[in-house]
CSV table of C-alpha atoms in Angstrom, one decimal:
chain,number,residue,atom,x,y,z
H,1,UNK,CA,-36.4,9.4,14.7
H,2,UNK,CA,-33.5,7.1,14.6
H,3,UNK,CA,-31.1,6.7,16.6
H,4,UNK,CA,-27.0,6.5,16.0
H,5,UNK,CA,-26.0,2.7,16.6
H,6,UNK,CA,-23.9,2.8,19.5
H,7,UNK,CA,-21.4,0.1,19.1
H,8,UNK,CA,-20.4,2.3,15.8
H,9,UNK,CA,-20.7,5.6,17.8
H,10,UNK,CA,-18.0,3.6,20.3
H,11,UNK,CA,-16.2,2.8,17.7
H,12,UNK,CA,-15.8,6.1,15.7
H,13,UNK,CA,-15.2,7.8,19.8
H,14,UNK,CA,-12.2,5.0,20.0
H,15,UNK,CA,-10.6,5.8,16.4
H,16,UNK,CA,-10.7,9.7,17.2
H,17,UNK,CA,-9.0,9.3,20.6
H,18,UNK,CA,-6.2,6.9,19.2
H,19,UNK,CA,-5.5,9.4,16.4
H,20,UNK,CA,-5.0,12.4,18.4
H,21,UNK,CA,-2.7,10.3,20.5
H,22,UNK,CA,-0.8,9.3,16.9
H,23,UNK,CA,-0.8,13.0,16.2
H,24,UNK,CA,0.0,14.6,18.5
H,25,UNK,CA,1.5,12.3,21.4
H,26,UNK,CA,2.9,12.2,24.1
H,27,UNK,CA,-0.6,14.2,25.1
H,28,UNK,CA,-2.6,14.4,28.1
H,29,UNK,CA,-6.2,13.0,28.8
H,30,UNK,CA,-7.3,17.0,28.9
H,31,UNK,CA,-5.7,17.7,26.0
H,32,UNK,CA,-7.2,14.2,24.1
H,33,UNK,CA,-10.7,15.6,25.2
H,34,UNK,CA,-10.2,19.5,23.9
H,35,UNK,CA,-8.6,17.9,20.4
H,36,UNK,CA,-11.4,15.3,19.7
H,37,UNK,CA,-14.3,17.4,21.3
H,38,UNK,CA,-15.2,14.3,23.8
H,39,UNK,CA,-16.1,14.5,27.2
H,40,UNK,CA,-13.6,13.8,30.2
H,41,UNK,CA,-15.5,10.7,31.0
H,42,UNK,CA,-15.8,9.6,27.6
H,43,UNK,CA,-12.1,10.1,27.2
H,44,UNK,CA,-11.0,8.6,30.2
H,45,UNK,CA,-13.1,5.1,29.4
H,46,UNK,CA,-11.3,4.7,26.1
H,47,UNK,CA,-7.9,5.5,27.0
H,48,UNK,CA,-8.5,2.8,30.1
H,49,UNK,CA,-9.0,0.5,27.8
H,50,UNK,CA,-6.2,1.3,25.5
H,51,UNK,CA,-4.2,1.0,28.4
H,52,UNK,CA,-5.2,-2.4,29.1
H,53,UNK,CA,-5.1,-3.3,25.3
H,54,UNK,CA,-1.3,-2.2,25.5
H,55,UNK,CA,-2.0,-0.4,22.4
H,56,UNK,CA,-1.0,3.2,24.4
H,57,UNK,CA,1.4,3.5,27.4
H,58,UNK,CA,1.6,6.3,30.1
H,59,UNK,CA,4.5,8.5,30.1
H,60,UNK,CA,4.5,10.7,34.6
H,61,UNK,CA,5.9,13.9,33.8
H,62,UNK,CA,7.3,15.9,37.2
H,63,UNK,CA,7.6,14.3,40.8
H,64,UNK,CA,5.7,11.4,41.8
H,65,UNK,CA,3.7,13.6,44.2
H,66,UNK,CA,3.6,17.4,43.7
H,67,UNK,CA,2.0,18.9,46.7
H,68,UNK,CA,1.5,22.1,45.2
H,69,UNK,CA,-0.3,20.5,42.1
H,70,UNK,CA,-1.6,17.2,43.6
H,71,UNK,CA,-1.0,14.0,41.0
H,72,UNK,CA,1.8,14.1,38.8
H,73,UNK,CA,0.4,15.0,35.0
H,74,UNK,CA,0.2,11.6,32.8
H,75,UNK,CA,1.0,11.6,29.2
H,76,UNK,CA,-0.2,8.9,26.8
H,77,UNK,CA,1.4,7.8,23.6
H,78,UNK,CA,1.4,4.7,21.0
H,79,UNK,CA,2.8,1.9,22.2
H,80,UNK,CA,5.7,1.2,19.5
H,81,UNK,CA,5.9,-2.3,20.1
H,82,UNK,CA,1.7,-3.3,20.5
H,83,UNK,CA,1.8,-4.4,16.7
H,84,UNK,CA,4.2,-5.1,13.6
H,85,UNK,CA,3.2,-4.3,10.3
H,86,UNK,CA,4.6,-4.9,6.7
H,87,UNK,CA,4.4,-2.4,4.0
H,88,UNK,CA,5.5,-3.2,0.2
H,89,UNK,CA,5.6,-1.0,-2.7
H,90,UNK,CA,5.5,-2.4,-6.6
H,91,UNK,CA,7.2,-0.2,-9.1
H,92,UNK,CA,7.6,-1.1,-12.9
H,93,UNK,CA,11.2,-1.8,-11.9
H,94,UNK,CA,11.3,-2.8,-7.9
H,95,UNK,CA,9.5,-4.1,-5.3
H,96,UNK,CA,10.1,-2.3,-1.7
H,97,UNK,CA,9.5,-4.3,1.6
H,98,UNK,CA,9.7,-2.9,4.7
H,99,UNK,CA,8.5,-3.6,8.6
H,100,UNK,CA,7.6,-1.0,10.9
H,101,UNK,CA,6.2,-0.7,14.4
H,102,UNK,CA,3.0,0.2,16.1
H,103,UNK,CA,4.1,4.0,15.7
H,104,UNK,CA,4.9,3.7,11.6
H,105,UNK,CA,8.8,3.7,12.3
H,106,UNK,CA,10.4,1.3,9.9
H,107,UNK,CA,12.5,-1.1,11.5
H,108,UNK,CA,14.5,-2.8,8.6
H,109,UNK,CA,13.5,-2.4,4.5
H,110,UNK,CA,14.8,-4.1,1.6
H,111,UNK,CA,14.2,-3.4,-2.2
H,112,UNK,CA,14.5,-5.9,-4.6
H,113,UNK,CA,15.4,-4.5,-8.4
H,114,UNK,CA,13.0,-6.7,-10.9
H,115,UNK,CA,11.5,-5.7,-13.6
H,116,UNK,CA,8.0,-6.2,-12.4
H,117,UNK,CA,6.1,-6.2,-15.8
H,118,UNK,CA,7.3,-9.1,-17.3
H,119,UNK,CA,6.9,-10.9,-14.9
H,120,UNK,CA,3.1,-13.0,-14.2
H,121,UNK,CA,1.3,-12.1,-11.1
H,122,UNK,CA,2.0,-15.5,-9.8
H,123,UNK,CA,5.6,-15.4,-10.1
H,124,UNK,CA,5.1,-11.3,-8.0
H,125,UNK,CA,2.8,-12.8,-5.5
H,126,UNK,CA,6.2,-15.5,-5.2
H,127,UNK,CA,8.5,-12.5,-5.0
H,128,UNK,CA,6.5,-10.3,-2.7
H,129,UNK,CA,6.4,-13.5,-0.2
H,130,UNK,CA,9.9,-14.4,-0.8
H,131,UNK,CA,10.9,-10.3,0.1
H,132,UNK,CA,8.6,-10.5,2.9
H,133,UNK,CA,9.7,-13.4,5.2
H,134,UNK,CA,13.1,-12.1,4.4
H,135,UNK,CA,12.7,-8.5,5.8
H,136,UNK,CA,10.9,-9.7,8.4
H,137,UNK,CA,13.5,-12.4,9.8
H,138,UNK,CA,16.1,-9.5,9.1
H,139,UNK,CA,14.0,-7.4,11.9
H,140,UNK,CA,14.6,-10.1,14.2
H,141,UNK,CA,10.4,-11.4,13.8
H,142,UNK,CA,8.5,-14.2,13.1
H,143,UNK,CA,5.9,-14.1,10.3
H,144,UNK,CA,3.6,-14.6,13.1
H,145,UNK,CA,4.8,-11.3,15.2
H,146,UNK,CA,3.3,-9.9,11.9
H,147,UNK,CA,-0.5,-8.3,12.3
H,148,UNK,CA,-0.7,-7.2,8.6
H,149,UNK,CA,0.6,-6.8,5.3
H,150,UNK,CA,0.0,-3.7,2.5
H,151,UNK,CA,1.0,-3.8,-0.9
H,152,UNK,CA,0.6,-0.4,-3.1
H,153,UNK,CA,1.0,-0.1,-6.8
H,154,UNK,CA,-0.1,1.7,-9.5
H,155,UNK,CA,-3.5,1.2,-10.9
H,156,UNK,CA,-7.2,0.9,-10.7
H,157,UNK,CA,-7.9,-1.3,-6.9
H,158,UNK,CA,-10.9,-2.8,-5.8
H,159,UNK,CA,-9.2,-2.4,-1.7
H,160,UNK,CA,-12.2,-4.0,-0.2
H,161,UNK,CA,-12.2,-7.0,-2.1
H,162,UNK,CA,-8.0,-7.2,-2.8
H,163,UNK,CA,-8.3,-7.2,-6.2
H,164,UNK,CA,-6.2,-4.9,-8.5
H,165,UNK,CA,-8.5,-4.2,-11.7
H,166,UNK,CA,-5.8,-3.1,-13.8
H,167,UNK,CA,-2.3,-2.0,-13.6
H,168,UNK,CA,0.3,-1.0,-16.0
H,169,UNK,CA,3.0,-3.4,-14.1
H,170,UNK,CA,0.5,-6.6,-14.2
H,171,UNK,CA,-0.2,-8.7,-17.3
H,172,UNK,CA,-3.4,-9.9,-16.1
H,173,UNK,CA,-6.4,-7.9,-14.7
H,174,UNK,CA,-8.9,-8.7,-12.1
H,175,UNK,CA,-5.7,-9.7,-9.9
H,176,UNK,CA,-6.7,-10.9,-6.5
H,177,UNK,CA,-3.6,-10.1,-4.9
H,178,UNK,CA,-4.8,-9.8,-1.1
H,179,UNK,CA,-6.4,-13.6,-1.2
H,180,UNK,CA,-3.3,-14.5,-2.6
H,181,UNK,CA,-0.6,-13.1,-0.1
H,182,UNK,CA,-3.3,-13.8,2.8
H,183,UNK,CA,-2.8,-17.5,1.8
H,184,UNK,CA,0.3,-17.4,1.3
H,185,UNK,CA,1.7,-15.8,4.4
H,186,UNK,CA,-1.0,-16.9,7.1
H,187,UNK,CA,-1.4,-12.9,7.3
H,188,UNK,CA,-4.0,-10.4,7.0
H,189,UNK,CA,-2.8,-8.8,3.6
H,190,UNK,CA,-4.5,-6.1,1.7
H,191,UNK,CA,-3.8,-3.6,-1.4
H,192,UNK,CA,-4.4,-0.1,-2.4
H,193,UNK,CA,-3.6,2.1,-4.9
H,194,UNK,CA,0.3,3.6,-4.0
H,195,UNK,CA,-1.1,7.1,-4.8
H,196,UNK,CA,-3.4,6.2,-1.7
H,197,UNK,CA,-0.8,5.4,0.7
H,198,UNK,CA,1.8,8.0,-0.3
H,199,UNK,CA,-1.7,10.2,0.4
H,200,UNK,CA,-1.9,8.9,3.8
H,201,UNK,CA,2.0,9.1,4.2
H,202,UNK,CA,1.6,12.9,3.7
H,203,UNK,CA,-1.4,13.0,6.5
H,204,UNK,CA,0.7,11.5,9.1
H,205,UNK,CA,3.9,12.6,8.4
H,206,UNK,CA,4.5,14.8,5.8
H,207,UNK,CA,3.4,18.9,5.3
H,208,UNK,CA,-0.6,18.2,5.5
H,209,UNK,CA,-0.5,16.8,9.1
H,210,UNK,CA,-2.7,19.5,10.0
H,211,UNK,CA,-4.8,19.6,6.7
H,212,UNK,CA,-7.9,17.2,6.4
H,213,UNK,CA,-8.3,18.1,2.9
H,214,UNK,CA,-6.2,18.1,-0.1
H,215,UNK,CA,-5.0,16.1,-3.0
H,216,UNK,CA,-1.7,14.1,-4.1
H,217,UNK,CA,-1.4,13.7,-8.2
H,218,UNK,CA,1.7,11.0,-8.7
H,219,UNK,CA,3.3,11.3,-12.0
H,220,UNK,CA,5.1,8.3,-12.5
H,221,UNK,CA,5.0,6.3,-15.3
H,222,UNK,CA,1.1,6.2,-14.9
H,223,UNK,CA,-1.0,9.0,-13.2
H,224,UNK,CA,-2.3,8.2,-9.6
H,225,UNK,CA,-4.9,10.8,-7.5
H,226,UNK,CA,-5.4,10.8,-4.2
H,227,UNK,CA,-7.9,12.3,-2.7
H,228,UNK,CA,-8.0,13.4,1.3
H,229,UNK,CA,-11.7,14.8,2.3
H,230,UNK,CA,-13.0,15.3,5.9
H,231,UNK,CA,-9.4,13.3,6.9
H,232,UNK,CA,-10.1,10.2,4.9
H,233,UNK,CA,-9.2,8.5,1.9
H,234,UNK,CA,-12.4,9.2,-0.9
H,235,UNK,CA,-12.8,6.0,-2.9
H,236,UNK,CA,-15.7,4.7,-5.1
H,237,UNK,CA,-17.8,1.8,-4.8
H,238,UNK,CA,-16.7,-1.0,-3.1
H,239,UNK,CA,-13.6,0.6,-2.4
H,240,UNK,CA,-12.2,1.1,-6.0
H,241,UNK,CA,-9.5,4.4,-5.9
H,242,UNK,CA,-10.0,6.6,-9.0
H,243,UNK,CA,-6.9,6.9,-11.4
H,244,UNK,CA,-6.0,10.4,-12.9
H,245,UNK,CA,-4.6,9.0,-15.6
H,246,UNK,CA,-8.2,7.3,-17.1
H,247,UNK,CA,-9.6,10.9,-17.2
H,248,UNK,CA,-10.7,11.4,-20.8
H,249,UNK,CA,-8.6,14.4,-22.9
H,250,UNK,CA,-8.8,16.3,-25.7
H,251,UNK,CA,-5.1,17.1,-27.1
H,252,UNK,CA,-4.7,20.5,-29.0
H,253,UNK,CA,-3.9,17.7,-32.0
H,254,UNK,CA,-7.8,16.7,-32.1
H,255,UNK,CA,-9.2,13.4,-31.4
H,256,UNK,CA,-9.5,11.9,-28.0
H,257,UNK,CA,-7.1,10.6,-25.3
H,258,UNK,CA,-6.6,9.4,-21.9
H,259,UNK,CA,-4.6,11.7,-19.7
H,260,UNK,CA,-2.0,9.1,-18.9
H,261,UNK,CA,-1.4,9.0,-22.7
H,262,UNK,CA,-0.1,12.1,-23.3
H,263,UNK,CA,1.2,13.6,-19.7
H,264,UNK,CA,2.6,10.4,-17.4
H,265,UNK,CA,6.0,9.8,-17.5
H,266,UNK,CA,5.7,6.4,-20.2
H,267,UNK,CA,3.8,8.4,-22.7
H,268,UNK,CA,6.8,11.2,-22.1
H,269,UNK,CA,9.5,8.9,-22.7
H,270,UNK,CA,7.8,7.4,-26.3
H,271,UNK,CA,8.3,10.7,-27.5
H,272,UNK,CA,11.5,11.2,-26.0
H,273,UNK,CA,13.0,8.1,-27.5
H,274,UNK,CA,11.5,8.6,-30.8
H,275,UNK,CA,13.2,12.1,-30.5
H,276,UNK,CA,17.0,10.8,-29.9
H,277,UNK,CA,16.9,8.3,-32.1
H,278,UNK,CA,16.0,10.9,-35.0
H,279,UNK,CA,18.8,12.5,-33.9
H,280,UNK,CA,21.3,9.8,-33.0
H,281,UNK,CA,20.0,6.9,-34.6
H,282,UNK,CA,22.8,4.4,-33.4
H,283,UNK,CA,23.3,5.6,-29.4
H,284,UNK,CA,19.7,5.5,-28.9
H,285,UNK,CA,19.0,4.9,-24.8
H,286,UNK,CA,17.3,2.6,-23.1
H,287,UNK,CA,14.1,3.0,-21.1
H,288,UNK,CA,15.5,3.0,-18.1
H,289,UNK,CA,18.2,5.9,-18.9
H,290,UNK,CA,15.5,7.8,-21.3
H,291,UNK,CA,14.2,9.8,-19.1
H,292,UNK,CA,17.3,11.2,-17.4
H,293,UNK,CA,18.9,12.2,-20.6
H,294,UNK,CA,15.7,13.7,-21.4
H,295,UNK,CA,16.1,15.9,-18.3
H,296,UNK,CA,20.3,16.3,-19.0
H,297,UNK,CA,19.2,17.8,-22.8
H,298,UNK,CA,16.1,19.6,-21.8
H,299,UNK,CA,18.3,21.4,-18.7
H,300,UNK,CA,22.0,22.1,-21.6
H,301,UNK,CA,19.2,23.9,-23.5
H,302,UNK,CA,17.8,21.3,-26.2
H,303,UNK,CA,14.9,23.1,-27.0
H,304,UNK,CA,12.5,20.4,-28.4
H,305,UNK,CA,13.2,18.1,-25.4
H,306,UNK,CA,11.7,21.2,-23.1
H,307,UNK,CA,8.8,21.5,-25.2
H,308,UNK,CA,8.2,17.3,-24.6
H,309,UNK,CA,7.9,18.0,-21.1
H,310,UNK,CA,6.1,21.7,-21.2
H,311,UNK,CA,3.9,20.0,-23.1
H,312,UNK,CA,3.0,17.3,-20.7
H,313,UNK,CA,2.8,19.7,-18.0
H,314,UNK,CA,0.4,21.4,-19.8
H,315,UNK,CA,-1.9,18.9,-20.1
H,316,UNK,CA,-1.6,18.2,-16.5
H,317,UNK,CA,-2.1,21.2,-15.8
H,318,UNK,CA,-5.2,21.5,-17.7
H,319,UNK,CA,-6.8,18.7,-15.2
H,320,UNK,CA,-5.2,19.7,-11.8
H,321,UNK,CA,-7.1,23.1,-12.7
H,322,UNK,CA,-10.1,21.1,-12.8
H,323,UNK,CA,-9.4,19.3,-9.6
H,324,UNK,CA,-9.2,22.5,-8.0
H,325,UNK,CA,-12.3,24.1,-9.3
H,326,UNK,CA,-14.1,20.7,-8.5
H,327,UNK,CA,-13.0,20.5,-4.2
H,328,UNK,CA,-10.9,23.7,-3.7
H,329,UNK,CA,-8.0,22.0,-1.6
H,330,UNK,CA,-6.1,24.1,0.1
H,331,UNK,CA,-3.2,22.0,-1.4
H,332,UNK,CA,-2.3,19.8,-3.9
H,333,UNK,CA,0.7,18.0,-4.4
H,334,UNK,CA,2.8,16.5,-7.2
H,335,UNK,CA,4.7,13.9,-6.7
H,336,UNK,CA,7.3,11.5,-8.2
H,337,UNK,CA,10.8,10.6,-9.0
H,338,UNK,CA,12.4,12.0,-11.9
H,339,UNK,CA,9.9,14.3,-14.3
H,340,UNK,CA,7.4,15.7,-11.4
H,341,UNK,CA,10.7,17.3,-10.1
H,342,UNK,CA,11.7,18.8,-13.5
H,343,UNK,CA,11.3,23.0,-13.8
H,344,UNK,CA,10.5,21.8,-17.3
H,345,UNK,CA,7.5,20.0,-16.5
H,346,UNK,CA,6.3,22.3,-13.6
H,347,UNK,CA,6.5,25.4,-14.1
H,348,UNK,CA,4.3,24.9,-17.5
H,349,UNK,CA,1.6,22.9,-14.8
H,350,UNK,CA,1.5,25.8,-12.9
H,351,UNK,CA,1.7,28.3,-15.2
H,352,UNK,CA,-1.7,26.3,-17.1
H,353,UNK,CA,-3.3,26.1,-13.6
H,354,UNK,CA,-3.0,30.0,-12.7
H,355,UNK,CA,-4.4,30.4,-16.4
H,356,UNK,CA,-7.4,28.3,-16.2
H,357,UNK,CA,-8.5,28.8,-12.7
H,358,UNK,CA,-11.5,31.5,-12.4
H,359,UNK,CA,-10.7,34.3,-10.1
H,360,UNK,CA,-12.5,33.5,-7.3
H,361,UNK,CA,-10.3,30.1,-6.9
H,362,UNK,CA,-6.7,31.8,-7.9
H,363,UNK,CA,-5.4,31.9,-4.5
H,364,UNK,CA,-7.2,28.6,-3.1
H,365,UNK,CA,-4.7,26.1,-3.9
H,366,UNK,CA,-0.9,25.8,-3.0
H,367,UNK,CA,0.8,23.7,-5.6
H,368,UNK,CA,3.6,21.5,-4.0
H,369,UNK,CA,6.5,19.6,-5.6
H,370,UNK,CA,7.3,16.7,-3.2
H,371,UNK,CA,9.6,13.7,-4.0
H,372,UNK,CA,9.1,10.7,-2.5
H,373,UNK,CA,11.2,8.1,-1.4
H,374,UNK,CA,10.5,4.3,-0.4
H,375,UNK,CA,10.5,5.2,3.0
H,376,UNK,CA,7.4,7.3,2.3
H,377,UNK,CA,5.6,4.6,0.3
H,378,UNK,CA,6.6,1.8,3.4
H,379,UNK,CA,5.1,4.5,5.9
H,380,UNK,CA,2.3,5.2,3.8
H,381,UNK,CA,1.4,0.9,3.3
H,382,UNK,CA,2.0,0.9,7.6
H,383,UNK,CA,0.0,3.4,8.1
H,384,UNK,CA,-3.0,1.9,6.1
H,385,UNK,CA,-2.7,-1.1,8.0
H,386,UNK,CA,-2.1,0.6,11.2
H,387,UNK,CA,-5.6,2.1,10.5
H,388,UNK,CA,-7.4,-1.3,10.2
H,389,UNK,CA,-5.4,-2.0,13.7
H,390,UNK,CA,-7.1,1.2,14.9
H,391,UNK,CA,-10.7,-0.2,13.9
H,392,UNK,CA,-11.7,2.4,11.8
H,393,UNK,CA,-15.2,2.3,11.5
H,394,UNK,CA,-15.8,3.7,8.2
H,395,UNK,CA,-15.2,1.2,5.9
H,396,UNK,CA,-13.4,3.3,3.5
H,397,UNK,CA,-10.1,2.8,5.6
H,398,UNK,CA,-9.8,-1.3,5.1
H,399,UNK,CA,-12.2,-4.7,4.6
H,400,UNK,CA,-14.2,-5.6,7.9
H,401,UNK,CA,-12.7,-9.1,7.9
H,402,UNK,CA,-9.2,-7.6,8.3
H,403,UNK,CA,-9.9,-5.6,11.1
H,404,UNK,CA,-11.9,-8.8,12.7
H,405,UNK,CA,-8.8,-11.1,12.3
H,406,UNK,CA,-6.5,-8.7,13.6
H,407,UNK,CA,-8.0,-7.4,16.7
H,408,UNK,CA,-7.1,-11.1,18.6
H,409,UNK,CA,-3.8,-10.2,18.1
H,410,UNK,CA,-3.8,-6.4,19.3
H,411,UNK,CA,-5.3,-7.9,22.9
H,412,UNK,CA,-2.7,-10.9,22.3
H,413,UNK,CA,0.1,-8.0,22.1
């Protein structure tokens, strides 16, 4: 019979006992070994080295000597200042940059307004560098203070080779952005899907800290899906994050369709322009303001912009009831800006949901509305870096040769 390898069962130990201090810090050794289900001498060995690593720091609660209780109880949490990471976020409109500490706290963010898709991916790679050195200096560092960089956007990512396949905001395809901004800034960079780090934003900091399993679907002006199982990120081969809005459709109009073609917010505002301008032909909007007056008219009672956005909810719907019959998550959120918010869009999603879900899964699945803001994107990107400072040994989490170049620098700290 074989036999676990046991550098990797060392490693997987290590990962655990670092995120139940993350989690639930400042916590004791006793309490690290009842939370990961280690052994007090297993426990103690890793945290000992942590300690020496600087990547935890004791916190002595009580007297220095209690005579009634012996040795005064030790606490261990993250040590804030062990690493510096730099998260960035690409929007159709903005690129977000932001650096954070050891424990995910963002020290100093910038967002730059740009209109990202007509621009080439050499000239975003150029204002991803430019935004990063700034924000950077801004939080008193050096470039070389920096142990890695994450960039989300939307799109289909190949994570473990930093390539982004496709993307609505990029010209090109096959993009390989990580190389690129590695090169360029002399620091580990990598890129995931956004959907995936706002995903991993919620599991650390948002209302699924406690949940290991459930989904995020990001309606934006694409469809993203994240999917949390067993407390980590579920990608494809070689790394590639699956995007909702590829899923294939059938529209109550016949033919087929892609789901980003007839419930994200671009296909939305196609309609919703070719709406006003039948009706105002002269004071038509512009993108950017579409989709506000959409809401504004929809919300004074215009009728046919309601039934735009019921009827992209519906057909949202129709695949988040899928998603639930297919992993039963105990909850899935929706998130976005402007149209996930809308009572126009949601309540015919969760009205389609509750129709299509068989009885047995009716009461499953909490349905959340959640809208994000850069900060969560920025925590999200740290976090996903953070986890490669970890060492995760799963692969899933980040490319070996990241985690190999960084941990010289997390002794170095």
């Amino acid at each position: 019979m074989k036999t676990a390898d046991p550098e990797l069962m060392r490693a997987i130990n290590r990962f655990h006992v670092m995120d139940a201090i993350r989690r639930f810090g400042p916590v004791s050794r006793v309490e690290i070994s009842q939370l990961t289900e280690l052994s007090a001498t297993t426990v103690s060995a890793i945290t000992a080295a942590l300690l020496d690593d600087r990547l935890i720091i004791p916190l002595q609660v009580g007297a220095v000597r209690d005579a009634g209780r012996g040795r005064p109880r030790v606490m261990l949490k993250l040590n804030p200042g062990a690493a510096h990471v730099v998260g960035v976020k690409l929007a159709p409109d903005q690129i977000s940059v932001g650096v954070t500490n050891f424990c995910a706290d963002v020290l100093r963010s910038l967002a730059l307004p740009v209109r990202i898709d007509r621009q080439t991916a050499s000239v975003i790679a150029d204002l991803v560098e430019d935004g990063v050195r700034r924000c950077v200096s801004d939080a008193g560092l050096d470039i070389a203070d920096i142990s890695g960089v994450c960039v989300g956007l939307p799109g289909v990512v190949e994570r473990a080779a930093g390539v982004c396949r496709q993307s609505p905001i990029l010209q090109e395809r096959d993009v390989p952005f990580g190389d690129d901004l590695t090169h360029r800034l002399g620091v580990p960079a990598s890129i995931d899907s956004d959907v995936n780090l706002v995903t991993l934003a919620e599991h650390w900091f948002g209302q699924t800290r406690d949940l290991n399993d459930f989904l995020v679907v990001n309606v934006e002006r694409s469809l993203g899906l994240g999917i949390l199982h067993n407390g980590e990120l579920f990608r494809g081969a070689n790394g590639l994050s699956p995007d909702l809005g590829d899923l294939m459709v059938r529209p109550p109009g016949g033919g087929d369709a892609r789901l980003a073609d007839v419930a994200s917010e671009a296909s939305v505002l196609i309609e919703a322009e070719a709406l006003m301008r039948d009706r105002e032909p002269d004071s038509a909007p512009q993108t950017g303001r579409a989709m506000t007056l959409l809401l504004q008219r929809a919300a004074g009672g215009d009728k046919r912009c309601a039934r735009v956005l019921a009827a992209a909810g519906e057909a949202l719907g129709f695949a988040v009831a899928n998603l639930i019959t297919l992993f039963a998550p105990p909850k899935v959120i929706i998130s976005g800006r402007a149209m996930a918010t809308s009572e126009y869009f949601i309540e015919p999603l969760r009205k389609t949901v509750a129709h299509l879900l068989p009885p047995s899964l009716a009461d499953v699945s909490d349905i959340i509305v959640r809208e994000w803001s850069d900060g969560n994107w920025l925590q999200g990107a740290a976090a996903m870096t953070l986890r490669d400072l970890y060492g995760a040994p799963w692969g899933t989490t980040g490319p070996a040769p990241i985690r190999e170049a960084l941990a010289p620098q997390i002794g170095e700290s």
